[in-house]
mmCIF file of C-alpha atoms in Angstrom:
data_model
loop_
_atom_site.group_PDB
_atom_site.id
_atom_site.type_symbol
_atom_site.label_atom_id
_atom_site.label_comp_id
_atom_site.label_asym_id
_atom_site.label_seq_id
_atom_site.Cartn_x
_atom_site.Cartn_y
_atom_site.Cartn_z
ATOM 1 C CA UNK A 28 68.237 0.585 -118.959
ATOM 2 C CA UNK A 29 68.800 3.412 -121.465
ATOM 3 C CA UNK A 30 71.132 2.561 -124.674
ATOM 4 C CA UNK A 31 69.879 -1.278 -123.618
ATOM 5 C CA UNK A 32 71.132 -3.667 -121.393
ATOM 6 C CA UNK A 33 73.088 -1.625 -118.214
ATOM 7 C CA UNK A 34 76.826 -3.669 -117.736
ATOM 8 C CA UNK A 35 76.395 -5.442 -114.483
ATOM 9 C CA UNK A 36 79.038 -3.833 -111.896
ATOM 10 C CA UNK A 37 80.921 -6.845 -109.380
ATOM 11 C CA UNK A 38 81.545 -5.269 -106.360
ATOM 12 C CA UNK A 39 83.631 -6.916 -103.539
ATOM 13 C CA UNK A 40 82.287 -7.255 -99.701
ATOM 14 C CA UNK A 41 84.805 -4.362 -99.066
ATOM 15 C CA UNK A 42 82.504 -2.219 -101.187
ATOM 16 C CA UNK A 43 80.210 -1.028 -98.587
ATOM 17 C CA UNK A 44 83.103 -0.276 -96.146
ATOM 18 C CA UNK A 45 85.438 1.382 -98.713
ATOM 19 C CA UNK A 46 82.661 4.112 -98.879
ATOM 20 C CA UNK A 47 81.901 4.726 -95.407
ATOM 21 C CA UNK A 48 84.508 7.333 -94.638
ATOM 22 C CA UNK A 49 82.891 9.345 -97.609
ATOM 23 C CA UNK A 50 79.221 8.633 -96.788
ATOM 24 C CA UNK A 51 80.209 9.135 -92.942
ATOM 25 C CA UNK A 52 81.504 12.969 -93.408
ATOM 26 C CA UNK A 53 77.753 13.702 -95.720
ATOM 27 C CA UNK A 54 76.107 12.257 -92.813
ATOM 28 C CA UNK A 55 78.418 14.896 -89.805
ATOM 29 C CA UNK A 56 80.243 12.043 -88.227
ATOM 30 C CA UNK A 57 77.351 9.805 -88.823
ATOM 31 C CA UNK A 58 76.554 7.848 -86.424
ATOM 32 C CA UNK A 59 75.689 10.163 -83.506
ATOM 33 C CA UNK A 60 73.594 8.970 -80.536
ATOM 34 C CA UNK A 61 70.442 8.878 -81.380
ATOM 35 C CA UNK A 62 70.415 8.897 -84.941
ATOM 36 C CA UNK A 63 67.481 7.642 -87.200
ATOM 37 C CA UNK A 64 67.861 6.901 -91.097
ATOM 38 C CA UNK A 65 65.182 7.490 -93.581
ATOM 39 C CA UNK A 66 66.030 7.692 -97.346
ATOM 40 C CA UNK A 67 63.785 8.903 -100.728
ATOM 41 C CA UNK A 68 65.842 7.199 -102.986
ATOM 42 C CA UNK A 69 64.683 3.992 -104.671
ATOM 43 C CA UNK A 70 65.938 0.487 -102.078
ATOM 44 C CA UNK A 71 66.574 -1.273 -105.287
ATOM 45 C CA UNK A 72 69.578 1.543 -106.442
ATOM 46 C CA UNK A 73 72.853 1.178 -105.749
ATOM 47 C CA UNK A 74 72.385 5.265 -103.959
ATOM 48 C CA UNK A 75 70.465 4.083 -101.024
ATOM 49 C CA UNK A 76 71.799 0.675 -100.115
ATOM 50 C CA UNK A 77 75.806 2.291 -100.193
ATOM 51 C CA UNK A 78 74.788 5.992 -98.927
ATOM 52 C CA UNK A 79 71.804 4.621 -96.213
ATOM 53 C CA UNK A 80 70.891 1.319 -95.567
ATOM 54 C CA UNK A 81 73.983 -0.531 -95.526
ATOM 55 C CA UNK A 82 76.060 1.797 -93.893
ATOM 56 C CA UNK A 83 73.224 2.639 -90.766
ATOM 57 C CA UNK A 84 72.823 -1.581 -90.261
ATOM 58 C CA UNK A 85 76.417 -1.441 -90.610
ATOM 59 C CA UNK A 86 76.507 0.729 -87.203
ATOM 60 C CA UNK A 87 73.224 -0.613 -85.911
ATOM 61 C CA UNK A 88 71.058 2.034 -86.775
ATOM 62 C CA UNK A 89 67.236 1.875 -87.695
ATOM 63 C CA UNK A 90 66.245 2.898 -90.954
ATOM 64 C CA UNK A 91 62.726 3.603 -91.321
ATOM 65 C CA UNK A 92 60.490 3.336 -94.256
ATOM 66 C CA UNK A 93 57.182 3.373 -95.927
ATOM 67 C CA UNK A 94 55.735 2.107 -98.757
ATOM 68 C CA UNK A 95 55.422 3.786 -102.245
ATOM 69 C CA UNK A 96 57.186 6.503 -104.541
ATOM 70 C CA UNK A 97 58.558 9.304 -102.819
ATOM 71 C CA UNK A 98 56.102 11.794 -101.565
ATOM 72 C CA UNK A 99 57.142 14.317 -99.752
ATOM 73 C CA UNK A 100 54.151 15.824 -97.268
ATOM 74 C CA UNK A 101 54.187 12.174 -96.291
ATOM 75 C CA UNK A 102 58.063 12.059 -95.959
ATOM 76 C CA UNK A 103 57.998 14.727 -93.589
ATOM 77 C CA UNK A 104 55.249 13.510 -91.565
ATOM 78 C CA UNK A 105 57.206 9.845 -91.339
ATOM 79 C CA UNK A 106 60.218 12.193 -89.984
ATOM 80 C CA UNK A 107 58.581 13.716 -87.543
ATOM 81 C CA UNK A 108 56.510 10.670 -86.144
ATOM 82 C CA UNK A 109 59.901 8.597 -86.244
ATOM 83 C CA UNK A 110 62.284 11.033 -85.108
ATOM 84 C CA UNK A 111 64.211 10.694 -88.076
ATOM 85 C CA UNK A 112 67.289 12.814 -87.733
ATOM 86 C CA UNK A 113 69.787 11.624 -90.287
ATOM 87 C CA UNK A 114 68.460 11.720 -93.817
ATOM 88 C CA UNK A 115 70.219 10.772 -97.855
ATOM 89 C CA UNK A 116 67.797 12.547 -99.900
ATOM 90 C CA UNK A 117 68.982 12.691 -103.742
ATOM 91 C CA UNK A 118 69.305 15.749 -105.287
ATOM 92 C CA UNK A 119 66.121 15.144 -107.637
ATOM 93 C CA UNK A 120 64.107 15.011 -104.528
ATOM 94 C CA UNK A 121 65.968 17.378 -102.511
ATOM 95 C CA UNK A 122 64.200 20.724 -104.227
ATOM 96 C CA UNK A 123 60.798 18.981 -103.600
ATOM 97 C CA UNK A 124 61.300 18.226 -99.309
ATOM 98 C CA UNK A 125 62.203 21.429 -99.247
ATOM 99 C CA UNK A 126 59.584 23.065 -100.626
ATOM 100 C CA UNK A 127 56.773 21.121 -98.811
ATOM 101 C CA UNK A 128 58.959 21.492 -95.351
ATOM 102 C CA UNK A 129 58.556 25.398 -96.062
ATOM 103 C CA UNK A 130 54.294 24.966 -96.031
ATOM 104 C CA UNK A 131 54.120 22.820 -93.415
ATOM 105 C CA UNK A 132 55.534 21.793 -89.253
ATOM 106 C CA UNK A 133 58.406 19.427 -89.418
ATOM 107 C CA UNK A 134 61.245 17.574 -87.324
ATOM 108 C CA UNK A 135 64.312 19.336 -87.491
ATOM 109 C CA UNK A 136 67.200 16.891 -88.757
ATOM 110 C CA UNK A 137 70.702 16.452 -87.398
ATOM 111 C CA UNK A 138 72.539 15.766 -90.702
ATOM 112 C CA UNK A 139 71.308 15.862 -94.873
ATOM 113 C CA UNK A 140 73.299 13.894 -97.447
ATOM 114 C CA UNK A 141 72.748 14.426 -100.840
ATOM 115 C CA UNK A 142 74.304 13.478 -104.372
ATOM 116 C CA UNK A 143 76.244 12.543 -106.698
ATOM 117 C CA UNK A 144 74.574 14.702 -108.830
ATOM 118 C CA UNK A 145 75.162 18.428 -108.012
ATOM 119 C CA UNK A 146 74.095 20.742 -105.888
ATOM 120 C CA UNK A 147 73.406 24.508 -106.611
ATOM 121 C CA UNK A 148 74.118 27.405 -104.454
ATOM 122 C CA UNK A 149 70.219 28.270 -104.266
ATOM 123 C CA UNK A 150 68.964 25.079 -103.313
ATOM 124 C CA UNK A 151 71.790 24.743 -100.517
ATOM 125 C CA UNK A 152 70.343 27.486 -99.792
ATOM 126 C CA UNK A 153 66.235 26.781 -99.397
ATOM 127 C CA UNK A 154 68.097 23.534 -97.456
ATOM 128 C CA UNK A 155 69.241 25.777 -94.709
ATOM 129 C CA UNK A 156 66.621 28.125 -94.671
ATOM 130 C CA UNK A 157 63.734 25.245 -93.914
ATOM 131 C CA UNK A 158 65.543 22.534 -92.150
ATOM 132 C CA UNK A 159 68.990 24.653 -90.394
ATOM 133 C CA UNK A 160 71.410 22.071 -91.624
ATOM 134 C CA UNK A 161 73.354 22.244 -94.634
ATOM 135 C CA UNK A 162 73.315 19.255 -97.346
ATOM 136 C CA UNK A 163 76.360 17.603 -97.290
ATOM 137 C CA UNK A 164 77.215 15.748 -101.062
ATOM 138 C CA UNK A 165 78.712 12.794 -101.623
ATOM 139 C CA UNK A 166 80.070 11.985 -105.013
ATOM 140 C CA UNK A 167 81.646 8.886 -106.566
ATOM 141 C CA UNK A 168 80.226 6.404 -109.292
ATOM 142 C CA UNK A 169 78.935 3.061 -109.247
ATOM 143 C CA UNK A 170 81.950 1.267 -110.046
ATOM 144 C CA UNK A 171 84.043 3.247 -107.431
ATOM 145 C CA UNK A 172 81.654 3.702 -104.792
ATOM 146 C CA UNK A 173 81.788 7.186 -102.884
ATOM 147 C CA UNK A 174 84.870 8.636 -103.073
ATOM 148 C CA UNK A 175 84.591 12.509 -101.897
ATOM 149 C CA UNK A 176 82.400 14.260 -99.993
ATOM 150 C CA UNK A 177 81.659 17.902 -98.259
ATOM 151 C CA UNK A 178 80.880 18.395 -94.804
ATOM 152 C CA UNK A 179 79.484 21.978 -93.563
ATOM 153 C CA UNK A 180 81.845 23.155 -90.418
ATOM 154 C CA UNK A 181 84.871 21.105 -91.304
ATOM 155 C CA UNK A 182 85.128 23.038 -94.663
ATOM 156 C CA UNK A 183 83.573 25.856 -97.060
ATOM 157 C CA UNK A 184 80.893 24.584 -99.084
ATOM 158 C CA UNK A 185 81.802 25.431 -102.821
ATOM 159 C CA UNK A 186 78.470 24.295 -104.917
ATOM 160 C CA UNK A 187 78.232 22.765 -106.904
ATOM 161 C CA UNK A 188 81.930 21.344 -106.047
ATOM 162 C CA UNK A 189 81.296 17.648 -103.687
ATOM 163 C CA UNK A 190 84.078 18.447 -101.528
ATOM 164 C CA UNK A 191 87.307 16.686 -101.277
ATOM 165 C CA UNK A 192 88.337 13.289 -101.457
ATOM 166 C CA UNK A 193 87.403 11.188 -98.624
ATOM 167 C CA UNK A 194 90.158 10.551 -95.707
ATOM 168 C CA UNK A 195 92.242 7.581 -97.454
ATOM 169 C CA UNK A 196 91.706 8.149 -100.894
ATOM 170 C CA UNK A 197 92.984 10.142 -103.447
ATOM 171 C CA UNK A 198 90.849 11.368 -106.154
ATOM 172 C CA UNK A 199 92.656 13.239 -109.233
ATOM 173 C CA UNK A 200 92.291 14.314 -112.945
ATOM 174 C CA UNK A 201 94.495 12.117 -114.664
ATOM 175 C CA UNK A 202 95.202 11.799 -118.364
ATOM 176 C CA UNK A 203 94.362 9.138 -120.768
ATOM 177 C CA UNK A 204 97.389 7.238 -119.609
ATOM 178 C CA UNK A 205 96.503 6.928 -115.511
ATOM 179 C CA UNK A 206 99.209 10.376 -114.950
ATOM 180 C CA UNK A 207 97.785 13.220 -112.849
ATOM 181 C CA UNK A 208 97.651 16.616 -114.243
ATOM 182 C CA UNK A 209 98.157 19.559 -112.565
ATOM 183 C CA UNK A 210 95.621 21.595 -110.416
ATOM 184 C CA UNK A 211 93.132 23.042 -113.147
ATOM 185 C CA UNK A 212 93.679 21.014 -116.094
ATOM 186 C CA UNK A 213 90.684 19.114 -116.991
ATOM 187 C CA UNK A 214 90.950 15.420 -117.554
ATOM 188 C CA UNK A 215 89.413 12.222 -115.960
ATOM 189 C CA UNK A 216 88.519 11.996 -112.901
ATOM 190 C CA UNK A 217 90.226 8.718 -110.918
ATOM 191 C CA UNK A 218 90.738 7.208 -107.712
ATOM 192 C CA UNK A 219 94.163 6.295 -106.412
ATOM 193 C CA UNK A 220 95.110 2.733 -106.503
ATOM 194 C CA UNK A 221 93.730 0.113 -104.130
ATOM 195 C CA UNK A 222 90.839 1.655 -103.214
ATOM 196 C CA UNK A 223 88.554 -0.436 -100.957
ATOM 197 C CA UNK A 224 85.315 0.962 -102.713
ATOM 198 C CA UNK A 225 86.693 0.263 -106.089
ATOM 199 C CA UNK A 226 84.751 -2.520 -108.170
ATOM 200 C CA UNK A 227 86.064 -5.816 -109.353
ATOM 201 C CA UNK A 228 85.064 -5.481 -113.238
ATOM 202 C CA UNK A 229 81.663 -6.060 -115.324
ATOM 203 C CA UNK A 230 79.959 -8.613 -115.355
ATOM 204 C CA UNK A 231 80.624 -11.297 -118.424
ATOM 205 C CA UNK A 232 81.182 -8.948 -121.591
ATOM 206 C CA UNK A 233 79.806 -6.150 -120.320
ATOM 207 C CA UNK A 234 81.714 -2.959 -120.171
ATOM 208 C CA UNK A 235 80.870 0.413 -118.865
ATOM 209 C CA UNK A 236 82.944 3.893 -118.666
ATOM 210 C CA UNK A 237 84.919 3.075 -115.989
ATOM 211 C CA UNK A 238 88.897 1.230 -116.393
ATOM 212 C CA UNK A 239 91.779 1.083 -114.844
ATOM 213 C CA UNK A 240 95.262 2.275 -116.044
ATOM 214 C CA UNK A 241 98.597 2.739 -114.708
ATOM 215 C CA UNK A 242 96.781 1.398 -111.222
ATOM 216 C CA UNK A 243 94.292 4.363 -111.286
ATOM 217 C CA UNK A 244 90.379 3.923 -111.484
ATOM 218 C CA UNK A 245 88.975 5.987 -114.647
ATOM 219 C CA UNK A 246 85.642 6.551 -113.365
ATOM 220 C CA UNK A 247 84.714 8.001 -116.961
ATOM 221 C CA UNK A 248 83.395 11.190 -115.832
ATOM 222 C CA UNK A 249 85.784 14.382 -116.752
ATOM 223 C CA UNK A 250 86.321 17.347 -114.182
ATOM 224 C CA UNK A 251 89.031 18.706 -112.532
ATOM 225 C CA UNK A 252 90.923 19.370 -108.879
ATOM 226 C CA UNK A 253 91.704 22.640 -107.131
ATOM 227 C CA UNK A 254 94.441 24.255 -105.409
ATOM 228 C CA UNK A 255 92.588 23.478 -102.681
ATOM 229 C CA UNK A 256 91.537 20.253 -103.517
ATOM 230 C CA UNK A 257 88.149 20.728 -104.292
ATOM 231 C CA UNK A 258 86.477 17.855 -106.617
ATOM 232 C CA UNK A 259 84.443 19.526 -109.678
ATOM 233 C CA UNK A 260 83.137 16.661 -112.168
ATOM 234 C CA UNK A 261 81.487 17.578 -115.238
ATOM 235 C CA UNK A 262 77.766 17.488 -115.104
ATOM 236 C CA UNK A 263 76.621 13.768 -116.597
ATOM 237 C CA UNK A 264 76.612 13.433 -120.509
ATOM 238 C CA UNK A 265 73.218 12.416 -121.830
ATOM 239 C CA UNK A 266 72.548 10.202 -124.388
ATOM 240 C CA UNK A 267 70.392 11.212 -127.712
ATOM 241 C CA UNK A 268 67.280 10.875 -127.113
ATOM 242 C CA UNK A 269 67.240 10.505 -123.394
ATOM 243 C CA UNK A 270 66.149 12.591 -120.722
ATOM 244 C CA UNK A 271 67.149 12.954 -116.746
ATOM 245 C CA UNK A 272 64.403 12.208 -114.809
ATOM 246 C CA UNK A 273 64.596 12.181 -110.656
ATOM 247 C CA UNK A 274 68.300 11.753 -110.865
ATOM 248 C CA UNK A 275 68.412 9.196 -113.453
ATOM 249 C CA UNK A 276 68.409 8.693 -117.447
ATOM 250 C CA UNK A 277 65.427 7.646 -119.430
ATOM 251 C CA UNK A 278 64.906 6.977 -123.001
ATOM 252 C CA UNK A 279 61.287 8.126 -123.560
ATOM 253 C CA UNK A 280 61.558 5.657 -126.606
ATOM 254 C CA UNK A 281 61.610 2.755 -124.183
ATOM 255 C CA UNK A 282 58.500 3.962 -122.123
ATOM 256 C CA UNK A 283 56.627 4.307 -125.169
ATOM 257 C CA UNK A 284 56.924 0.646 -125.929
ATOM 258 C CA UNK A 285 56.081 -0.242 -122.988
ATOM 259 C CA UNK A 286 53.263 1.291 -122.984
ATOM 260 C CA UNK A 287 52.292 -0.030 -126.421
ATOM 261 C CA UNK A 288 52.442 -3.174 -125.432
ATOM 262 C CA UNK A 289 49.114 -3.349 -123.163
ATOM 263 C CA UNK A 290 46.766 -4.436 -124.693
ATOM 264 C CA UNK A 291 44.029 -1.760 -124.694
ATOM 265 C CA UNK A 292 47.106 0.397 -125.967
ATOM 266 C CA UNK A 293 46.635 1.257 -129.552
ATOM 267 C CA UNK A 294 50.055 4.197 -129.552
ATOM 268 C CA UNK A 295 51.677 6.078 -127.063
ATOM 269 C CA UNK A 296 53.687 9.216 -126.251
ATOM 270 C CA UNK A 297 56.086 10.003 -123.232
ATOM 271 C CA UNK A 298 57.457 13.376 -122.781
ATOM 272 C CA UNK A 299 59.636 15.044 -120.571
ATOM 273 C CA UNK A 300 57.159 17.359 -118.589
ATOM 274 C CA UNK A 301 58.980 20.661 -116.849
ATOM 275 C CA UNK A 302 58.724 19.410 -113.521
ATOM 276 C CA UNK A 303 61.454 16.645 -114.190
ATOM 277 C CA UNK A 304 58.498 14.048 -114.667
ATOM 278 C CA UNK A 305 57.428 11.681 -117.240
ATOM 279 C CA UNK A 306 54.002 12.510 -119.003
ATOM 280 C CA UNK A 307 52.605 9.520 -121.220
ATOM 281 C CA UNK A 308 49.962 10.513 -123.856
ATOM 282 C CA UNK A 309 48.041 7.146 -124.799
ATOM 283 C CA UNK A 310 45.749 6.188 -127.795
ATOM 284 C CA UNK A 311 43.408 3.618 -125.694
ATOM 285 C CA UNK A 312 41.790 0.706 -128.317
ATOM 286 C CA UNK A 313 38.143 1.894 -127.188
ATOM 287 C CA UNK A 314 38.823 1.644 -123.938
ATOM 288 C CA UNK A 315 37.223 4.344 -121.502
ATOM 289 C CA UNK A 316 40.313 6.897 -120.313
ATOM 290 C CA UNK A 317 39.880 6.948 -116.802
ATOM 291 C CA UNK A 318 41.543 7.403 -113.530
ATOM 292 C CA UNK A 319 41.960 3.545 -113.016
ATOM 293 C CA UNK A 320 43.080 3.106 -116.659
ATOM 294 C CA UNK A 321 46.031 5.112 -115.603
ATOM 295 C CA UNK A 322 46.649 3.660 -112.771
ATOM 296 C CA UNK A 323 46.842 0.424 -114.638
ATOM 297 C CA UNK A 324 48.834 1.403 -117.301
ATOM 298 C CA UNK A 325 51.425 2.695 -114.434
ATOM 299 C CA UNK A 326 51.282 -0.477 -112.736
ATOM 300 C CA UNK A 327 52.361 -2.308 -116.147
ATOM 301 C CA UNK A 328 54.787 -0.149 -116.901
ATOM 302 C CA UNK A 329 56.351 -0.584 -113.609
ATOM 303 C CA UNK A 330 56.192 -4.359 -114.045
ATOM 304 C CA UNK A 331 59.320 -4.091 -116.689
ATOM 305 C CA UNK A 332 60.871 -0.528 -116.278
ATOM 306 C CA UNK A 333 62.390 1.052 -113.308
ATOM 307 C CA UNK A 334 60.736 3.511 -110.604
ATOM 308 C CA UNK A 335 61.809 6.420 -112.446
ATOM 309 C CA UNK A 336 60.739 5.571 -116.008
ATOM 310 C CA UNK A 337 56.675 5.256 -114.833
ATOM 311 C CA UNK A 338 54.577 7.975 -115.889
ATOM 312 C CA UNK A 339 53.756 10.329 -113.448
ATOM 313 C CA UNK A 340 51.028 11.947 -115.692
ATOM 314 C CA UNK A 341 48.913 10.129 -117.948
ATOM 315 C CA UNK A 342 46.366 11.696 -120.738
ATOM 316 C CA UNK A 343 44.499 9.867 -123.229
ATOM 317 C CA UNK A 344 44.095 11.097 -126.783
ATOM 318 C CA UNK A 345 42.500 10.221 -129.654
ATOM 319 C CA UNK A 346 45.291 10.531 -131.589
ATOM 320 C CA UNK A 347 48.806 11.349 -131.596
ATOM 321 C CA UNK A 348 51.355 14.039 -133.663
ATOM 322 C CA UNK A 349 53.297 11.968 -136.151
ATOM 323 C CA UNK A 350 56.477 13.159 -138.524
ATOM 324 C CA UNK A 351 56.385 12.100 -141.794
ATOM 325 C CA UNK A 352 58.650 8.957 -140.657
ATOM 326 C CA UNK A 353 56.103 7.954 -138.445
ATOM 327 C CA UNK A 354 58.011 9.113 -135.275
ATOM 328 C CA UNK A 355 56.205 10.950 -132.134
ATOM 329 C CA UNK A 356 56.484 14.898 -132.605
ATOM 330 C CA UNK A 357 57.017 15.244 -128.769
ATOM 331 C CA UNK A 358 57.097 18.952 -129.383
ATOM 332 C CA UNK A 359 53.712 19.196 -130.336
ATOM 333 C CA UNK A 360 52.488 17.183 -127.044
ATOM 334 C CA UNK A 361 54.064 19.398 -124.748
ATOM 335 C CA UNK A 362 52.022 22.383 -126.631
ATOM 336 C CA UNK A 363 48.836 20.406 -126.003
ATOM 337 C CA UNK A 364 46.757 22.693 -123.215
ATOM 338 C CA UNK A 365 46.131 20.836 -119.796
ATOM 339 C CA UNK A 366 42.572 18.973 -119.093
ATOM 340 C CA UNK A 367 41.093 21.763 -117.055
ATOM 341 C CA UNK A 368 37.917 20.167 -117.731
ATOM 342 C CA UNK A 369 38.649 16.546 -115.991
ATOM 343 C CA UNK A 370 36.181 16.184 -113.458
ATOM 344 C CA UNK A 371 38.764 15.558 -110.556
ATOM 345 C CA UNK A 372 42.386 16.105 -110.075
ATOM 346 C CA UNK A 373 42.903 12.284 -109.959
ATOM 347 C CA UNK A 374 41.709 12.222 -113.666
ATOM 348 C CA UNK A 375 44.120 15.208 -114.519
ATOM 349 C CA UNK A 376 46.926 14.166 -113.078
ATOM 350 C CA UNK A 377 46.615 10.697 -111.977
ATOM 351 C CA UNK A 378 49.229 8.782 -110.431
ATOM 352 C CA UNK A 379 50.214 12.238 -109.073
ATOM 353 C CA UNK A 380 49.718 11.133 -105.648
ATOM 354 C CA UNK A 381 51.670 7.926 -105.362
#
């Protein structure tokens, strides 16, 4: 993970059930009869097993998937041969569903939950406008599960706000010693003691953001309550060096040595490309740069590095910008002009498919 080893979270049996009143209100009272799950995020993430997969087989309803990275033409078409009505799309994917459902026949779902990361007020918006539902967050951390949540109907939608906490919880901004602050006054944002959802500690001598004081879970993140008891954390803090990529945090660093160590991989490059993707620029040792080359270096790449830290884009150079320190001058690769002149659009943007 980025910064180096993540600290491994212990999580009781109650997790799972301490965040289903949350994850129930993003999903409108899930379950109704009827209901179908499908999910874009990643099986393997903590975001899908707590906000999906558990929680539907927890009910006994079918999830549905497919294989592969999230597409999403082939998303919808899995919805509408399905009949998936329930969905937990992530915000990083959320923009891109609804911009291929407004190109294209879809199914119609019953409920959209998204998060934790926020929402904004124009892509609630492009939510409603293609599928008629609103996107319902859920927010919480790993270590305390999901702890508040917005549902469209019961109450007004304030983005990028994740609602309120969930029924049975309390969720407030309390100072460095565990004592809640008034309505407004930024501090750290904790749940009340004895939360179900609430982790056991890390793993061996791991440590992470979140601890406990005065009985309160720190969840590490800043933000602030309402008057009205609206929930608005502070957008995640990013590391030096690292970038947020599909919801998640990436040190580019890490790619590129990943990448460097194939062996037809002489030096490599990974960028941040506008879309929210990776884009790897690779100095091959002689090796031809084509389509399948990239497709193999993704494949490797995957073998040690998470979903989101693969390469969507891959373009082979002959050599790469260098500082005087010998560092990548990532500026000068995202001036580079794109290949028009690559005989297919697998060889300009391979892996762009998947």
């Amino acid at each position: 993970g980025p910064g180096g080893t993540p600290a491994g979270v212990i999580h009781a049996h109650r997790a799972m059930a301490g965040g289903l009143p949350a994850v129930e209100m993003s999903l409108s009272f899930f379950p109704q009869f009827g209901d179908i799950v499908w999910t874009s995020a990643d099986w393997m993430g903590a975001e899908a097993l707590f906000r999906a997969v558990l929680p539907a087989w927890h009910h006994g309803v079918p999830v549905v998937a497919r294989a592969g990275g999230f597409d999403p033409a082939a998303a919808l078409e899995l919805m509408s041969r399905h009949g998936v009505r329930t969905l937990y799309v992530p915000p990083a994917h959320l923009g891109a569903l609804a911009e291929a459902a407004s190109t294209r026949p879809h199914a119609m779902p019953r409920a959209i939950a998204t998060g934790p990361e926020p929402v904004d007020e124009a892509l609630h918006e492009r939510v409603i406008k293609v599928f008629g539902v609103h996107a319902n967050e859920a927010w919480g951390v790993l270590e305390s599960g999901a702890v508040s949540a917005n549902l469209a109907g019961l109450m007004e939608l304030r983005p990028p706000s994740p609602g309120r906490a969930a029924p049975g919880l309390s969720v407030e901004a309390v100072d460095e010693r565990g004592r809640p602050l008034r309505a407004g006054d930024r501090g750290v944002l904790a749940v009340s003691p004895n939360a179900p959802g609430s982790f056991l500690g890390y793993w061996g001598d791991g440590g992470g953001a979140a601890r406990r004081v005065n009985g309160w879970l720190l969840t590490g993140r800043g933000g602030f309550r309402d008057l009205d008891h609206y929930l608005w954390p502070d957008p995640p803090a990013v590391a030096d060096g690292a970038v947020r990529v599909r919801g998640g945090t990436v040190l580019p660093d890490e790619v590129e040595a990943a990448l460097a160590a194939h062996p037809d991989v002489a030096a490599a490059g990974v960028v941040e490309w506008p879309a929210g993707e990776l884009k790897a620029f690779v100095v091959s040792r002689g090796r031809p740069g084509e389509a399948a080359f990239a497709r193999e270096l993704q494949g490797w790449v995957s073998l040690t590095r998470s979903p989101m830290e693969v390469p969507s884009r891959v373009d082979f150079v002959e050599e790469l910008p260098l500082s005087m320190d010998g560092s990548v001058r990532r500026g000068d690769l995202l001036d580079r002009p794109i290949r028009v002149d690559a005989p297919s659009p697998d060889d300009r943007w391979p892996g762009k498919g998947r």
